[in-house]
Amino acid sequence: MTDPAASSPRSLGKLVILGILGLGIGAFFYFDLGQYFSLEALKANRDNLLAYTNANFTTAVVLYVAVYILQTAFSLPGGAIMTLAGGFLFGSILGTIFVNIGATTGATLAFLAARYVLRDWVEQKFGERIEPIQAGFAQNAFSYLLTLRLIPAFPFFLVNLVSGLTRIPLGTYVIGTSVGIIPGSFVYAFAGRQLGSINSLAEIASPPVLLAFTFLGLLALVPILHRKFVARKSS
């Protein structure tokens, strides 16, 4: 029998987290903060951003990573623009590293929120779409997560939320996310160095690039397919 005294604090904690999520998402759209997460806004403010970063490098890094964590944790739009900004401000390598820290941390917070707070809402909202993903996790959690991270067809925020509904261990999720987003992060961070010549995000996510990511994602499924082949052959 569940102890009412024990369940009450848990329920209160869930309500607090839901309140924070609601306020964060509501504030983003109420104050139209999405206008700052656009290619046009980034290009218009690039000189000021670069000057501030050069004069206050450590502070700029902390602010950048913090904003990336919040953007990802609240499942808000703008991840591609944030990654472009990271490459522009910090260079391809450092930009990729800072993106990885921010995106992985934010994705982990979203994962934990889905697992312990938003389970009912996510299942109700994305029920039919998440069934195949949940089945894939049951086969080989790490390889399947790696595939989802590498193939652009799967929205980043949706993978965060759906993963929380599975039994994948937290450590496996963090490592799979961190490794899986490296290629895409580097491509966008590298593109950020040529910010002035980019007119749309479609120029970065070109068909050859998307095809390469898809191929990498399918490679991550090789262990699962091999195990199935061996099992079928021995049966």
PDB file of C-alpha atoms in Angstrom:
ATOM      1  CA  MET A   1       0.000   0.000   0.000  1.00  0.00           C
ATOM      2  CA  THR A   2       1.328   3.441  -0.922  1.00  0.00           C
ATOM      3  CA  ASP A   3       2.090   5.697   1.995  1.00  0.00           C
ATOM      4  CA  PRO A   4       0.047   8.940   1.506  1.00  0.00           C
ATOM      5  CA  ALA A   5       2.691  10.890   3.371  1.00  0.00           C
ATOM      6  CA  ALA A   6       5.375   9.670   0.999  1.00  0.00           C
ATOM      7  CA  SER A   7       3.351  10.149  -2.184  1.00  0.00           C
ATOM      8  CA  SER A   8       2.311  13.678  -1.257  1.00  0.00           C
ATOM      9  CA  PRO A   9       5.838  15.174  -1.486  1.00  0.00           C
ATOM     10  CA  ARG A  10       6.381  13.331  -4.788  1.00  0.00           C
ATOM     11  CA  SER A  11       3.138  14.763  -6.178  1.00  0.00           C
ATOM     12  CA  LEU A  12       4.109  18.219  -4.972  1.00  0.00           C
ATOM     13  CA  GLY A  13       7.517  17.852  -6.594  1.00  0.00           C
ATOM     14  CA  LYS A  14       5.906  16.885  -9.900  1.00  0.00           C
ATOM     15  CA  LEU A  15       3.614  19.894  -9.728  1.00  0.00           C
ATOM     16  CA  VAL A  16       6.557  22.198  -9.061  1.00  0.00           C
ATOM     17  CA  ILE A  17       8.506  20.808 -12.019  1.00  0.00           C
ATOM     18  CA  LEU A  18       5.438  21.035 -14.259  1.00  0.00           C
ATOM     19  CA  GLY A  19       4.966  24.623 -13.119  1.00  0.00           C
ATOM     20  CA  ILE A  20       8.556  25.497 -13.967  1.00  0.00           C
ATOM     21  CA  LEU A  21       8.257  23.863 -17.386  1.00  0.00           C
ATOM     22  CA  GLY A  22       4.990  25.646 -18.062  1.00  0.00           C
ATOM     23  CA  LEU A  23       6.368  29.032 -17.008  1.00  0.00           C
ATOM     24  CA  GLY A  24       9.517  28.567 -19.069  1.00  0.00           C
ATOM     25  CA  ILE A  25       7.699  27.576 -22.248  1.00  0.00           C
ATOM     26  CA  GLY A  26       5.004  30.199 -21.687  1.00  0.00           C
ATOM     27  CA  ALA A  27       7.582  32.960 -21.188  1.00  0.00           C
ATOM     28  CA  PHE A  28       9.406  31.923 -24.363  1.00  0.00           C
ATOM     29  CA  PHE A  29       6.320  32.396 -26.525  1.00  0.00           C
ATOM     30  CA  TYR A  30       4.768  35.294 -24.577  1.00  0.00           C
ATOM     31  CA  PHE A  31       7.887  37.446 -24.888  1.00  0.00           C
ATOM     32  CA  ASP A  32       8.489  36.184 -28.445  1.00  0.00           C
ATOM     33  CA  LEU A  33      11.997  35.053 -27.589  1.00  0.00           C
ATOM     34  CA  GLY A  34      11.980  32.876 -30.687  1.00  0.00           C
ATOM     35  CA  GLN A  35      12.873  35.953 -32.743  1.00  0.00           C
ATOM     36  CA  TYR A  36      16.366  35.790 -31.249  1.00  0.00           C
ATOM     37  CA  PHE A  37      16.808  32.155 -32.296  1.00  0.00           C
ATOM     38  CA  SER A  38      16.752  32.833 -36.023  1.00  0.00           C
ATOM     39  CA  LEU A  39      19.425  33.000 -38.687  1.00  0.00           C
ATOM     40  CA  GLU A  40      18.534  36.606 -39.431  1.00  0.00           C
ATOM     41  CA  ALA A  41      18.929  37.672 -35.791  1.00  0.00           C
ATOM     42  CA  LEU A  42      22.242  35.838 -35.486  1.00  0.00           C
ATOM     43  CA  LYS A  43      23.636  37.483 -38.615  1.00  0.00           C
ATOM     44  CA  ALA A  44      22.352  40.922 -37.593  1.00  0.00           C
ATOM     45  CA  ASN A  45      24.047  40.714 -34.168  1.00  0.00           C
ATOM     46  CA  ARG A  46      27.187  38.785 -35.122  1.00  0.00           C
ATOM     47  CA  ASP A  47      29.580  41.725 -34.671  1.00  0.00           C
ATOM     48  CA  ASN A  48      28.297  42.544 -31.176  1.00  0.00           C
ATOM     49  CA  LEU A  49      28.278  38.876 -30.149  1.00  0.00           C
ATOM     50  CA  LEU A  50      31.799  38.308 -31.419  1.00  0.00           C
ATOM     51  CA  ALA A  51      33.101  41.464 -29.732  1.00  0.00           C
ATOM     52  CA  TYR A  52      31.555  40.440 -26.406  1.00  0.00           C
ATOM     53  CA  THR A  53      32.947  36.923 -26.687  1.00  0.00           C
ATOM     54  CA  ASN A  54      36.459  38.171 -27.443  1.00  0.00           C
ATOM     55  CA  ALA A  55      36.334  40.553 -24.470  1.00  0.00           C
ATOM     56  CA  ASN A  56      34.635  38.171 -22.017  1.00  0.00           C
ATOM     57  CA  PHE A  57      35.449  34.665 -23.223  1.00  0.00           C
ATOM     58  CA  THR A  58      34.780  32.705 -20.014  1.00  0.00           C
ATOM     59  CA  THR A  59      31.518  34.527 -19.292  1.00  0.00           C
ATOM     60  CA  ALA A  60      30.422  34.054 -22.895  1.00  0.00           C
ATOM     61  CA  VAL A  61      31.066  30.303 -22.687  1.00  0.00           C
ATOM     62  CA  VAL A  62      29.100  29.977 -19.430  1.00  0.00           C
ATOM     63  CA  LEU A  63      26.178  32.000 -20.803  1.00  0.00           C
ATOM     64  CA  TYR A  64      26.180  30.091 -24.077  1.00  0.00           C
ATOM     65  CA  VAL A  65      26.160  26.665 -22.429  1.00  0.00           C
ATOM     66  CA  ALA A  66      23.490  27.773 -19.929  1.00  0.00           C
ATOM     67  CA  VAL A  67      21.187  29.052 -22.684  1.00  0.00           C
ATOM     68  CA  TYR A  68      21.728  25.853 -24.676  1.00  0.00           C
ATOM     69  CA  ILE A  69      20.841  23.747 -21.628  1.00  0.00           C
ATOM     70  CA  LEU A  70      17.627  25.711 -21.044  1.00  0.00           C
ATOM     71  CA  GLN A  71      16.654  25.643 -24.724  1.00  0.00           C
ATOM     72  CA  THR A  72      17.095  21.873 -24.874  1.00  0.00           C
ATOM     73  CA  ALA A  73      15.630  21.070 -21.459  1.00  0.00           C
ATOM     74  CA  PHE A  74      12.439  22.998 -22.260  1.00  0.00           C
ATOM     75  CA  SER A  75      12.285  21.451 -25.766  1.00  0.00           C
ATOM     76  CA  LEU A  76      12.218  24.901 -27.366  1.00  0.00           C
ATOM     77  CA  PRO A  77      13.036  25.648 -31.025  1.00  0.00           C
ATOM     78  CA  GLY A  78      16.422  27.062 -31.959  1.00  0.00           C
ATOM     79  CA  GLY A  79      18.910  24.222 -31.500  1.00  0.00           C
ATOM     80  CA  ALA A  80      20.339  24.555 -35.014  1.00  0.00           C
ATOM     81  CA  ILE A  81      20.820  28.317 -34.599  1.00  0.00           C
ATOM     82  CA  MET A  82      22.486  27.816 -31.228  1.00  0.00           C
ATOM     83  CA  THR A  83      24.910  25.339 -32.773  1.00  0.00           C
ATOM     84  CA  LEU A  84      25.697  27.710 -35.626  1.00  0.00           C
ATOM     85  CA  ALA A  85      26.346  30.437 -33.056  1.00  0.00           C
ATOM     86  CA  GLY A  86      28.689  28.132 -31.152  1.00  0.00           C
ATOM     87  CA  GLY A  87      30.798  27.538 -34.234  1.00  0.00           C
ATOM     88  CA  PHE A  88      30.817  31.211 -35.136  1.00  0.00           C
ATOM     89  CA  LEU A  89      31.787  32.420 -31.662  1.00  0.00           C
ATOM     90  CA  PHE A  90      34.145  29.678 -30.499  1.00  0.00           C
ATOM     91  CA  GLY A  91      35.347  27.865 -33.609  1.00  0.00           C
ATOM     92  CA  SER A  92      34.516  24.432 -34.996  1.00  0.00           C
ATOM     93  CA  ILE A  93      36.215  22.324 -32.308  1.00  0.00           C
ATOM     94  CA  LEU A  94      35.453  24.360 -29.185  1.00  0.00           C
ATOM     95  CA  GLY A  95      32.001  25.121 -30.537  1.00  0.00           C
ATOM     96  CA  THR A  96      31.283  21.407 -30.945  1.00  0.00           C
ATOM     97  CA  ILE A  97      32.496  20.725 -27.399  1.00  0.00           C
ATOM     98  CA  PHE A  98      30.361  23.474 -25.854  1.00  0.00           C
ATOM     99  CA  VAL A  99      27.345  22.397 -27.911  1.00  0.00           C
ATOM    100  CA  ASN A 100      27.857  18.831 -26.731  1.00  0.00           C
ATOM    101  CA  ILE A 101      27.938  19.886 -23.083  1.00  0.00           C
ATOM    102  CA  GLY A 102      24.851  22.070 -23.380  1.00  0.00           C
ATOM    103  CA  ALA A 103      22.804  19.726 -25.567  1.00  0.00           C
ATOM    104  CA  THR A 104      23.657  16.585 -23.587  1.00  0.00           C
ATOM    105  CA  THR A 105      22.902  18.238 -20.246  1.00  0.00           C
ATOM    106  CA  GLY A 106      19.647  19.740 -21.489  1.00  0.00           C
ATOM    107  CA  ALA A 107      18.612  16.465 -23.139  1.00  0.00           C
ATOM    108  CA  THR A 108      19.297  14.625 -19.886  1.00  0.00           C
ATOM    109  CA  LEU A 109      17.070  17.032 -17.955  1.00  0.00           C
ATOM    110  CA  ALA A 110      14.293  16.549 -20.525  1.00  0.00           C
ATOM    111  CA  PHE A 111      14.810  12.777 -20.295  1.00  0.00           C
ATOM    112  CA  LEU A 112      14.468  12.837 -16.496  1.00  0.00           C
ATOM    113  CA  ALA A 113      11.397  15.074 -16.687  1.00  0.00           C
ATOM    114  CA  ALA A 114       9.752  12.668 -19.120  1.00  0.00           C
ATOM    115  CA  ARG A 115      10.644   9.653 -16.999  1.00  0.00           C
ATOM    116  CA  TYR A 116       9.467  10.965 -13.652  1.00  0.00           C
ATOM    117  CA  VAL A 117       7.003  13.743 -14.401  1.00  0.00           C
ATOM    118  CA  LEU A 118       5.654  13.832 -17.965  1.00  0.00           C
ATOM    119  CA  ARG A 119       5.151  10.127 -18.681  1.00  0.00           C
ATOM    120  CA  ASP A 120       1.334  10.262 -18.965  1.00  0.00           C
ATOM    121  CA  TRP A 121       1.376  13.422 -21.103  1.00  0.00           C
ATOM    122  CA  VAL A 122       4.041  12.153 -23.504  1.00  0.00           C
ATOM    123  CA  GLU A 123       2.297   8.799 -23.976  1.00  0.00           C
ATOM    124  CA  GLN A 124      -1.028  10.542 -24.623  1.00  0.00           C
ATOM    125  CA  LYS A 125       0.487  13.156 -26.973  1.00  0.00           C
ATOM    126  CA  PHE A 126       2.805  10.940 -29.009  1.00  0.00           C
ATOM    127  CA  GLY A 127       1.395   7.465 -28.314  1.00  0.00           C
ATOM    128  CA  GLU A 128       1.298   6.090 -31.867  1.00  0.00           C
ATOM    129  CA  ARG A 129       4.595   7.704 -32.868  1.00  0.00           C
ATOM    130  CA  ILE A 130       6.588   6.359 -29.940  1.00  0.00           C
ATOM    131  CA  GLU A 131       5.546   2.699 -30.075  1.00  0.00           C
ATOM    132  CA  PRO A 132       8.130   1.741 -32.761  1.00  0.00           C
ATOM    133  CA  ILE A 133      10.828   3.680 -30.910  1.00  0.00           C
ATOM    134  CA  GLN A 134      10.051   1.923 -27.631  1.00  0.00           C
ATOM    135  CA  ALA A 135      10.236  -1.437 -29.409  1.00  0.00           C
ATOM    136  CA  GLY A 136      13.644  -0.508 -30.800  1.00  0.00           C
ATOM    137  CA  PHE A 137      14.970   0.396 -27.375  1.00  0.00           C
ATOM    138  CA  ALA A 138      13.977  -3.042 -26.137  1.00  0.00           C
ATOM    139  CA  GLN A 139      16.370  -4.628 -28.659  1.00  0.00           C
ATOM    140  CA  ASN A 140      19.593  -2.737 -27.923  1.00  0.00           C
ATOM    141  CA  ALA A 141      19.203   0.572 -26.129  1.00  0.00           C
ATOM    142  CA  PHE A 142      22.612   2.070 -26.881  1.00  0.00           C
ATOM    143  CA  SER A 143      22.756   1.189 -30.593  1.00  0.00           C
ATOM    144  CA  TYR A 144      19.178   2.258 -31.153  1.00  0.00           C
ATOM    145  CA  LEU A 145      19.644   5.581 -29.356  1.00  0.00           C
ATOM    146  CA  LEU A 146      22.811   6.199 -31.371  1.00  0.00           C
ATOM    147  CA  THR A 147      20.851   5.605 -34.562  1.00  0.00           C
ATOM    148  CA  LEU A 148      18.105   8.020 -33.509  1.00  0.00           C
ATOM    149  CA  ARG A 149      20.677  10.697 -32.689  1.00  0.00           C
ATOM    150  CA  LEU A 150      22.501  10.303 -35.984  1.00  0.00           C
ATOM    151  CA  ILE A 151      19.513  10.218 -38.346  1.00  0.00           C
ATOM    152  CA  PRO A 152      18.029  13.752 -38.719  1.00  0.00           C
ATOM    153  CA  ALA A 153      14.539  12.388 -39.457  1.00  0.00           C
ATOM    154  CA  PHE A 154      13.944  11.908 -35.721  1.00  0.00           C
ATOM    155  CA  PRO A 155      13.327  15.229 -33.879  1.00  0.00           C
ATOM    156  CA  PHE A 156      15.864  15.762 -31.112  1.00  0.00           C
ATOM    157  CA  PHE A 157      13.294  16.825 -28.520  1.00  0.00           C
ATOM    158  CA  LEU A 158      11.020  13.879 -29.262  1.00  0.00           C
ATOM    159  CA  VAL A 159      13.857  11.389 -28.771  1.00  0.00           C
ATOM    160  CA  ASN A 160      14.578  13.034 -25.404  1.00  0.00           C
ATOM    161  CA  LEU A 161      10.994  12.627 -24.254  1.00  0.00           C
ATOM    162  CA  VAL A 162      10.446   9.135 -25.638  1.00  0.00           C
ATOM    163  CA  SER A 163      13.702   7.834 -24.174  1.00  0.00           C
ATOM    164  CA  GLY A 164      12.422   8.758 -20.724  1.00  0.00           C
ATOM    165  CA  LEU A 165       9.546   6.333 -21.190  1.00  0.00           C
ATOM    166  CA  THR A 166      11.869   3.402 -21.816  1.00  0.00           C
ATOM    167  CA  ARG A 167      14.030   1.413 -19.430  1.00  0.00           C
ATOM    168  CA  ILE A 168      17.300   2.653 -20.867  1.00  0.00           C
ATOM    169  CA  PRO A 169      19.779   3.354 -18.018  1.00  0.00           C
ATOM    170  CA  LEU A 170      20.624   7.008 -17.437  1.00  0.00           C
ATOM    171  CA  GLY A 171      24.334   6.424 -18.070  1.00  0.00           C
ATOM    172  CA  THR A 172      23.657   4.708 -21.393  1.00  0.00           C
ATOM    173  CA  TYR A 173      21.373   7.552 -22.409  1.00  0.00           C
ATOM    174  CA  VAL A 174      23.948  10.225 -21.572  1.00  0.00           C
ATOM    175  CA  ILE A 175      26.789   8.461 -23.422  1.00  0.00           C
ATOM    176  CA  GLY A 176      24.622   7.588 -26.428  1.00  0.00           C
ATOM    177  CA  THR A 177      23.387  11.164 -26.692  1.00  0.00           C
ATOM    178  CA  SER A 178      26.827  12.703 -26.279  1.00  0.00           C
ATOM    179  CA  VAL A 179      28.406  10.460 -28.914  1.00  0.00           C
ATOM    180  CA  GLY A 180      25.472  10.518 -31.308  1.00  0.00           C
ATOM    181  CA  ILE A 181      25.235  14.291 -31.642  1.00  0.00           C
ATOM    182  CA  ILE A 182      28.929  14.869 -32.386  1.00  0.00           C
ATOM    183  CA  PRO A 183      28.737  14.578 -36.212  1.00  0.00           C
ATOM    184  CA  GLY A 184      25.728  16.865 -36.577  1.00  0.00           C
ATOM    185  CA  SER A 185      27.091  19.360 -34.053  1.00  0.00           C
ATOM    186  CA  PHE A 186      30.413  19.567 -35.874  1.00  0.00           C
ATOM    187  CA  VAL A 187      28.763  20.092 -39.276  1.00  0.00           C
ATOM    188  CA  TYR A 188      26.697  23.012 -37.975  1.00  0.00           C
ATOM    189  CA  ALA A 189      29.537  24.437 -35.883  1.00  0.00           C
ATOM    190  CA  PHE A 190      31.842  24.290 -38.916  1.00  0.00           C
ATOM    191  CA  ALA A 191      29.178  26.014 -41.016  1.00  0.00           C
ATOM    192  CA  GLY A 192      28.952  28.703 -38.365  1.00  0.00           C
ATOM    193  CA  ARG A 193      32.458  29.828 -39.282  1.00  0.00           C
ATOM    194  CA  GLN A 194      31.061  30.851 -42.686  1.00  0.00           C
ATOM    195  CA  LEU A 195      28.010  32.534 -41.179  1.00  0.00           C
ATOM    196  CA  GLY A 196      28.039  35.465 -43.583  1.00  0.00           C
ATOM    197  CA  SER A 197      27.628  33.209 -46.615  1.00  0.00           C
ATOM    198  CA  ILE A 198      24.708  31.176 -45.227  1.00  0.00           C
ATOM    199  CA  ASN A 199      21.247  32.275 -46.332  1.00  0.00           C
ATOM    200  CA  SER A 200      19.184  29.407 -44.937  1.00  0.00           C
ATOM    201  CA  LEU A 201      19.554  26.325 -42.763  1.00  0.00           C
ATOM    202  CA  ALA A 202      18.638  24.201 -45.777  1.00  0.00           C
ATOM    203  CA  GLU A 203      22.044  25.032 -47.238  1.00  0.00           C
ATOM    204  CA  ILE A 204      23.673  23.208 -44.326  1.00  0.00           C
ATOM    205  CA  ALA A 205      21.330  20.237 -44.145  1.00  0.00           C
ATOM    206  CA  SER A 206      21.829  19.395 -47.814  1.00  0.00           C
ATOM    207  CA  PRO A 207      20.766  15.988 -49.200  1.00  0.00           C
ATOM    208  CA  PRO A 208      24.358  14.612 -49.239  1.00  0.00           C
ATOM    209  CA  VAL A 209      24.846  15.612 -45.585  1.00  0.00           C
ATOM    210  CA  LEU A 210      21.516  14.094 -44.536  1.00  0.00           C
ATOM    211  CA  LEU A 211      22.359  10.926 -46.473  1.00  0.00           C
ATOM    212  CA  ALA A 212      25.717  10.681 -44.685  1.00  0.00           C
ATOM    213  CA  PHE A 213      24.046  11.025 -41.287  1.00  0.00           C
ATOM    214  CA  THR A 214      21.496   8.386 -42.229  1.00  0.00           C
ATOM    215  CA  PHE A 215      24.268   6.014 -43.281  1.00  0.00           C
ATOM    216  CA  LEU A 216      26.054   6.552 -39.957  1.00  0.00           C
ATOM    217  CA  GLY A 217      22.817   5.911 -38.116  1.00  0.00           C
ATOM    218  CA  LEU A 218      22.210   2.673 -39.955  1.00  0.00           C
ATOM    219  CA  LEU A 219      25.733   1.528 -39.099  1.00  0.00           C
ATOM    220  CA  ALA A 220      24.821   1.819 -35.428  1.00  0.00           C
ATOM    221  CA  LEU A 221      22.130  -0.809 -36.033  1.00  0.00           C
ATOM    222  CA  VAL A 222      24.661  -3.390 -37.235  1.00  0.00           C
ATOM    223  CA  PRO A 223      25.097  -5.017 -33.760  1.00  0.00           C
ATOM    224  CA  ILE A 224      21.331  -5.521 -33.488  1.00  0.00           C
ATOM    225  CA  LEU A 225      21.045  -7.000 -36.975  1.00  0.00           C
ATOM    226  CA  HIS A 226      24.044  -9.256 -36.356  1.00  0.00           C
ATOM    227  CA  ARG A 227      22.533 -10.562 -33.125  1.00  0.00           C
ATOM    228  CA  LYS A 228      19.237 -11.270 -34.869  1.00  0.00           C
ATOM    229  CA  PHE A 229      21.049 -13.081 -37.702  1.00  0.00           C
ATOM    230  CA  VAL A 230      23.045 -15.261 -35.284  1.00  0.00           C
ATOM    231  CA  ALA A 231      19.927 -16.059 -33.230  1.00  0.00           C
ATOM    232  CA  ARG A 232      17.965 -17.026 -36.335  1.00  0.00           C
ATOM    233  CA  LYS A 233      20.811 -19.146 -37.668  1.00  0.00           C
ATOM    234  CA  SER A 234      21.222 -21.056 -34.411  1.00  0.00           C
ATOM    235  CA  SER A 235      17.496 -21.682 -33.951  1.00  0.00           C
TER     236      SER A 235
END
